[in-house]
Short mmCIF file of C-alpha atoms in Angstrom, two decimals:
data_model
loop_
_atom_site.label_atom_id
_atom_site.label_comp_id
_atom_site.label_asym_id
_atom_site.label_seq_id
_atom_site.Cartn_x
_atom_site.Cartn_y
_atom_site.Cartn_z
CA GLN A 1 115.00 72.19 112.09
CA VAL A 2 112.85 74.98 113.46
CA GLN A 3 109.57 75.55 111.65
CA LEU A 4 107.01 78.26 112.29
CA VAL A 5 103.68 78.02 110.49
CA GLU A 6 101.17 80.87 110.68
CA SER A 7 97.45 80.54 110.06
CA GLY A 8 94.26 82.48 110.63
CA GLY A 9 94.69 85.37 108.25
CA GLY A 10 91.95 86.52 105.90
CA LEU A 11 89.67 89.32 104.82
CA VAL A 12 87.67 91.17 107.47
CA GLN A 13 85.73 94.42 107.63
CA ALA A 14 86.96 97.34 109.68
CA GLY A 15 86.00 96.87 113.31
CA GLY A 16 86.14 93.11 113.04
CA SER A 17 88.41 90.56 114.65
CA LEU A 18 90.85 87.84 113.63
CA ARG A 19 92.96 85.41 115.60
CA LEU A 20 96.31 84.42 114.16
CA SER A 21 98.09 81.25 115.24
CA CYS A 22 101.71 80.22 114.83
CA ALA A 23 102.54 76.56 115.36
CA ALA A 24 106.18 75.88 116.20
CA SER A 25 108.14 72.67 115.78
CA GLY A 26 111.75 71.57 115.96
CA LEU A 27 112.51 73.62 119.06
CA THR A 28 112.00 73.61 122.81
CA PHE A 29 109.21 76.14 122.57
CA SER A 30 109.26 77.31 126.18
CA THR A 31 112.86 78.49 125.83
CA TYR A 32 112.07 80.89 122.98
CA VAL A 33 110.77 84.43 123.05
CA MET A 34 108.11 84.80 120.36
CA GLY A 35 107.09 87.83 118.36
CA TRP A 36 104.70 89.03 115.69
CA PHE A 37 105.71 91.41 112.93
CA ARG A 38 103.89 92.74 109.89
CA GLN A 39 104.78 94.15 106.52
CA ALA A 40 102.47 96.21 104.35
CA PRO A 41 103.10 96.68 100.62
CA GLY A 42 105.91 99.15 100.00
CA LYS A 43 106.75 99.41 103.69
CA GLU A 44 109.38 97.94 105.96
CA ARG A 45 108.62 95.08 108.29
CA GLU A 46 107.45 96.44 111.63
CA PHE A 47 107.17 95.12 115.14
CA VAL A 48 103.68 94.27 116.42
CA ALA A 49 104.02 92.33 119.70
CA THR A 50 106.29 90.04 121.66
CA ILE A 51 105.87 87.61 124.55
CA GLY A 52 108.32 86.17 127.02
CA ARG A 53 109.17 82.52 127.41
CA SER A 54 106.67 81.81 130.16
CA GLY A 55 104.00 84.12 128.78
CA ASP A 56 103.96 86.44 131.77
CA SER A 57 105.54 89.39 129.98
CA THR A 58 104.38 91.09 126.81
CA TYR A 59 105.10 94.25 124.84
CA TYR A 60 103.13 95.91 122.07
CA ALA A 61 103.65 98.50 119.40
CA ASP A 62 101.78 101.69 120.21
CA SER A 63 99.71 101.27 117.05
CA VAL A 64 98.11 98.05 118.30
CA LYS A 65 98.12 98.52 122.07
CA GLY A 66 94.66 97.95 123.52
CA ARG A 67 93.42 96.21 120.36
CA PHE A 68 95.77 93.24 119.93
CA THR A 69 96.67 90.55 122.48
CA ILE A 70 99.57 88.14 122.19
CA SER A 71 99.49 84.86 124.09
CA ARG A 72 101.16 81.48 124.01
CA ASP A 73 100.50 77.85 124.88
CA ASN A 74 103.71 76.09 125.85
CA VAL A 75 101.98 72.70 125.75
CA GLN A 76 100.61 73.15 122.24
CA ASN A 77 103.79 74.98 121.09
CA THR A 78 101.68 77.76 119.66
CA VAL A 79 101.66 81.54 119.87
CA TYR A 80 98.54 83.56 119.14
CA LEU A 81 97.69 87.09 118.13
CA GLN A 82 94.12 88.13 118.87
CA MET A 83 93.31 91.19 116.79
CA ASN A 84 90.23 93.24 117.63
CA SER A 85 88.87 96.54 116.33
CA LEU A 86 90.79 96.06 113.12
CA LYS A 87 91.52 99.04 110.92
CA PRO A 88 92.38 99.25 107.21
CA GLU A 89 95.90 100.30 108.21
CA ASP A 90 96.35 96.89 109.87
CA THR A 91 96.37 95.34 106.40
CA ALA A 92 99.69 93.50 105.97
CA VAL A 93 101.38 90.15 105.84
CA TYR A 94 101.82 89.03 109.45
CA TYR A 95 104.89 87.04 110.42
CA CYS A 96 105.64 84.95 113.47
CA ALA A 97 109.23 85.01 114.75
CA ALA A 98 111.28 83.28 117.43
CA VAL A 99 114.55 83.86 119.25
CA TYR A 100 116.21 81.60 121.79
CA SER A 101 116.43 82.41 125.46
CA ARG A 102 116.37 86.18 125.67
CA ARG A 103 115.81 87.66 129.13
CA TYR A 104 114.28 90.73 127.55
CA LEU A 105 111.68 91.21 124.82
CA PRO A 106 113.31 92.17 121.52
CA ARG A 107 111.49 94.55 119.23
CA ALA A 108 114.00 94.66 116.38
CA SER A 109 113.42 92.13 113.62
CA ARG A 110 117.18 91.55 113.29
CA GLU A 111 117.22 89.98 116.76
CA TYR A 112 114.88 87.16 115.76
CA THR A 113 116.48 84.07 114.25
CA ASN A 114 113.53 82.07 112.97
CA TRP A 115 110.59 83.22 110.87
CA GLY A 116 107.38 81.84 109.48
CA GLN A 117 106.20 82.27 105.91
CA GLY A 118 103.56 84.85 106.79
CA THR A 119 99.79 85.08 106.60
CA GLN A 120 97.85 87.82 104.82
CA VAL A 121 95.46 90.03 106.78
CA THR A 122 93.28 92.39 104.77
CA VAL A 123 90.94 94.85 106.47
CA SER A 124 88.37 96.51 104.25
CA SER A 125 86.87 99.91 105.02
#
């Protein structure tokens, strides 16, 4: 059974940084594309970033490009999201997601098959 467990969320002031982690179990981690999504109150879930199976390819939403960095450790079965220069509009629940063996980097949430429970990120102004 695939499990994704996010951690690292919290309250931070605008301009600050947070590092989210997502620990995966029950899967051969290196065969899965991993992604981060977020959902703010009253809004739809939106794509943030995705990373290929080996970690050598990434893609970001325009809203976070240059501020956020996605990475993965295929030994520790963990994917990370380093978030710098945070803005109040980054406030949301952040979700980790996984999909098996894609040769491209999906950006649509419907393409991901496994999801974590989410971690709250709140950025104060």
